[in-house]
Coordinates of C-alpha atoms in Angstrom, one line a residue:
X2 CA -40.8 4.2 19.7
X3 CA -38.7 4.8 16.6
X4 CA -40.8 7.5 14.9
X5 CA -38.1 10.1 15.4
X6 CA -35.1 7.9 14.8
X7 CA -33.2 8.6 11.6
X8 CA -34.0 6.1 8.9
X9 CA -30.3 5.2 8.6
X10 CA -30.3 4.0 12.2
X11 CA -33.4 1.9 11.7
X12 CA -32.0 0.4 8.5
X13 CA -28.8 -0.4 10.3
X14 CA -30.7 -2.1 13.2
X15 CA -32.6 -4.2 10.6
X16 CA -29.3 -5.2 9.0
X17 CA -27.9 -6.2 12.4
X18 CA -30.9 -8.4 13.1
X19 CA -30.8 -9.9 9.6
X20 CA -27.1 -10.7 10.0
X21 CA -27.7 -12.3 13.4
X22 CA -30.2 -14.7 11.7
X23 CA -28.0 -15.5 8.7
X24 CA -24.4 -15.6 9.9
X25 CA -23.2 -19.1 10.7
X26 CA -20.8 -18.0 13.4
X27 CA -23.7 -16.5 15.4
X28 CA -25.4 -19.8 15.8
X29 CA -23.5 -21.7 18.5
X30 CA -24.4 -24.3 21.1
X31 CA -21.1 -23.9 22.9
X32 CA -18.9 -21.2 24.2
X33 CA -15.8 -20.2 22.2
X34 CA -12.7 -22.1 23.3
X35 CA -9.9 -20.4 21.5
X36 CA -8.8 -23.8 20.2
X37 CA -7.9 -24.7 16.6
X38 CA -10.8 -26.2 14.7
X39 CA -10.8 -29.6 13.0
X40 CA -8.9 -29.6 9.7
X41 CA -7.9 -26.0 10.2
X42 CA -5.1 -24.0 11.7
X43 CA -7.6 -21.3 12.7
X44 CA -9.1 -21.1 16.2
X45 CA -12.8 -20.8 16.7
X46 CA -12.1 -17.3 18.1
X47 CA -8.9 -15.2 17.9
X48 CA -8.5 -11.8 19.4
X49 CA -6.4 -9.5 17.3
X50 CA -4.4 -6.2 17.6
X51 CA -4.5 -3.6 14.9
X52 CA -1.4 -5.2 13.5
X53 CA -3.4 -8.3 12.7
X54 CA -1.5 -10.3 15.3
X55 CA -3.0 -12.3 18.1
X56 CA -3.4 -10.4 21.4
X57 CA -0.7 -11.3 23.9
X58 CA -1.1 -11.2 27.7
X59 CA 0.5 -7.8 27.7
X60 CA -1.9 -6.5 25.0
X61 CA -4.9 -7.7 27.0
X62 CA -3.7 -5.7 30.0
X63 CA -2.7 -2.5 28.1
X64 CA -5.2 0.1 29.3
X65 CA -4.4 2.4 26.4
X66 CA -5.6 -0.2 23.8
X67 CA -8.5 1.2 21.9
X68 CA -8.7 -1.1 18.9
X69 CA -9.7 -4.8 19.0
X70 CA -10.4 -7.4 16.4
X71 CA -12.4 -10.6 16.9
X72 CA -11.9 -13.2 14.2
X73 CA -14.4 -16.1 14.3
X74 CA -13.9 -19.2 12.3
X75 CA -16.5 -21.9 11.6
X76 CA -15.1 -24.9 9.6
X77 CA -17.0 -26.0 6.6
X78 CA -19.2 -29.0 7.3
X79 CA -20.1 -27.8 10.8
X80 CA -23.7 -28.9 11.3
X81 CA -24.5 -25.9 13.4
X82 CA -23.9 -23.7 10.3
X83 CA -26.4 -25.6 8.1
X84 CA -29.2 -23.0 8.4
X85 CA -27.1 -20.0 7.5
X86 CA -27.5 -18.4 4.0
X87 CA -23.9 -17.2 4.0
X88 CA -20.6 -17.7 5.7
X89 CA -20.7 -21.5 5.5
X90 CA -17.3 -22.6 6.7
X91 CA -16.6 -19.0 7.1
X92 CA -14.1 -16.7 8.7
X93 CA -15.5 -13.4 9.9
X94 CA -13.8 -10.5 11.5
X95 CA -15.4 -7.9 13.8
X96 CA -13.2 -4.8 14.3
X97 CA -13.9 -2.1 16.9
X98 CA -12.2 1.2 17.3
X99 CA -13.0 3.3 20.4
X100 CA -10.2 5.7 19.8
X101 CA -10.5 9.3 18.6
X102 CA -8.5 8.6 15.5
X103 CA -8.9 6.5 12.3
X104 CA -6.8 3.4 12.7
X105 CA -5.3 1.2 9.9
X106 CA -6.1 -2.4 10.8
X107 CA -3.9 -5.1 9.2
X108 CA -6.1 -7.9 8.0
X109 CA -5.0 -11.3 9.4
X110 CA -3.6 -14.3 7.6
X111 CA -6.2 -16.4 5.7
X112 CA -5.9 -20.1 5.2
X113 CA -6.8 -19.8 1.5
X114 CA -6.3 -17.0 -0.9
X115 CA -9.1 -14.5 -0.8
X116 CA -10.3 -11.1 0.2
X117 CA -12.1 -9.6 3.1
X118 CA -15.5 -8.2 2.1
X119 CA -17.3 -5.6 4.3
X120 CA -20.7 -6.7 5.5
X121 CA -21.4 -3.7 7.7
X122 CA -19.7 -0.6 8.9
X123 CA -21.0 1.7 11.6
X124 CA -19.4 4.7 10.1
X125 CA -21.4 4.2 6.9
X126 CA -24.8 3.2 8.3
X127 CA -26.6 4.6 5.3
X128 CA -24.6 2.4 2.9
X129 CA -24.6 -1.4 2.3
X130 CA -21.3 -3.2 2.7
X131 CA -19.4 -4.6 -0.2
X132 CA -16.1 -2.9 -0.1
X133 CA -13.3 -5.5 -0.5
X134 CA -9.9 -5.5 1.2
X135 CA -6.8 -7.6 0.9
X136 CA -4.3 -6.2 3.4
X137 CA -5.6 -3.3 5.4
X138 CA -8.8 -1.5 6.3
X139 CA -9.1 2.0 7.8
X140 CA -11.5 1.9 10.7
X141 CA -12.8 5.4 11.5
X142 CA -12.8 6.8 15.0
X143 CA -15.6 5.4 17.3
X144 CA -16.8 2.9 14.8
X145 CA -16.7 -0.8 13.9
X146 CA -16.8 -3.0 10.9
X147 CA -17.8 -6.6 10.2
X148 CA -16.0 -8.4 7.4
X149 CA -16.1 -11.9 6.0
X150 CA -13.3 -13.8 4.2
X151 CA -14.3 -14.7 0.7
X152 CA -12.1 -17.2 -1.0
X153 CA -10.9 -16.8 -4.5
X154 CA -12.1 -19.5 -7.0

């Protein structure tokens, strides 16, 4: 029963379900391996620190860690991505911040020049994405953001 839910929450839930249908990296027949993809230096999934660096063994076991990035790459030409309306051959980044403070997250290296475009942000559920970042994004406390890498022409 969602009669009493704020419209912003309902709109955000609709966005999440829409993204699940449209995003190429959500459509998978196999588990992520963490291995580099064909014709790419990027792994299918890379776990990142707020410094934009890959998590180390020590990072994974740091109980004080409150910020995590998950970068997912799907190479262009991947047949599993054929149905998606966006993010063909895409690199997407999910950033989660469970801390009590806003955290600056350094955006990771991209294979080609481009920008990171915000698709969704839980701290702005009443707004559509669209903000564009090149180097860093501030992730508010107790929030998350989903970005996609858009390549410059």
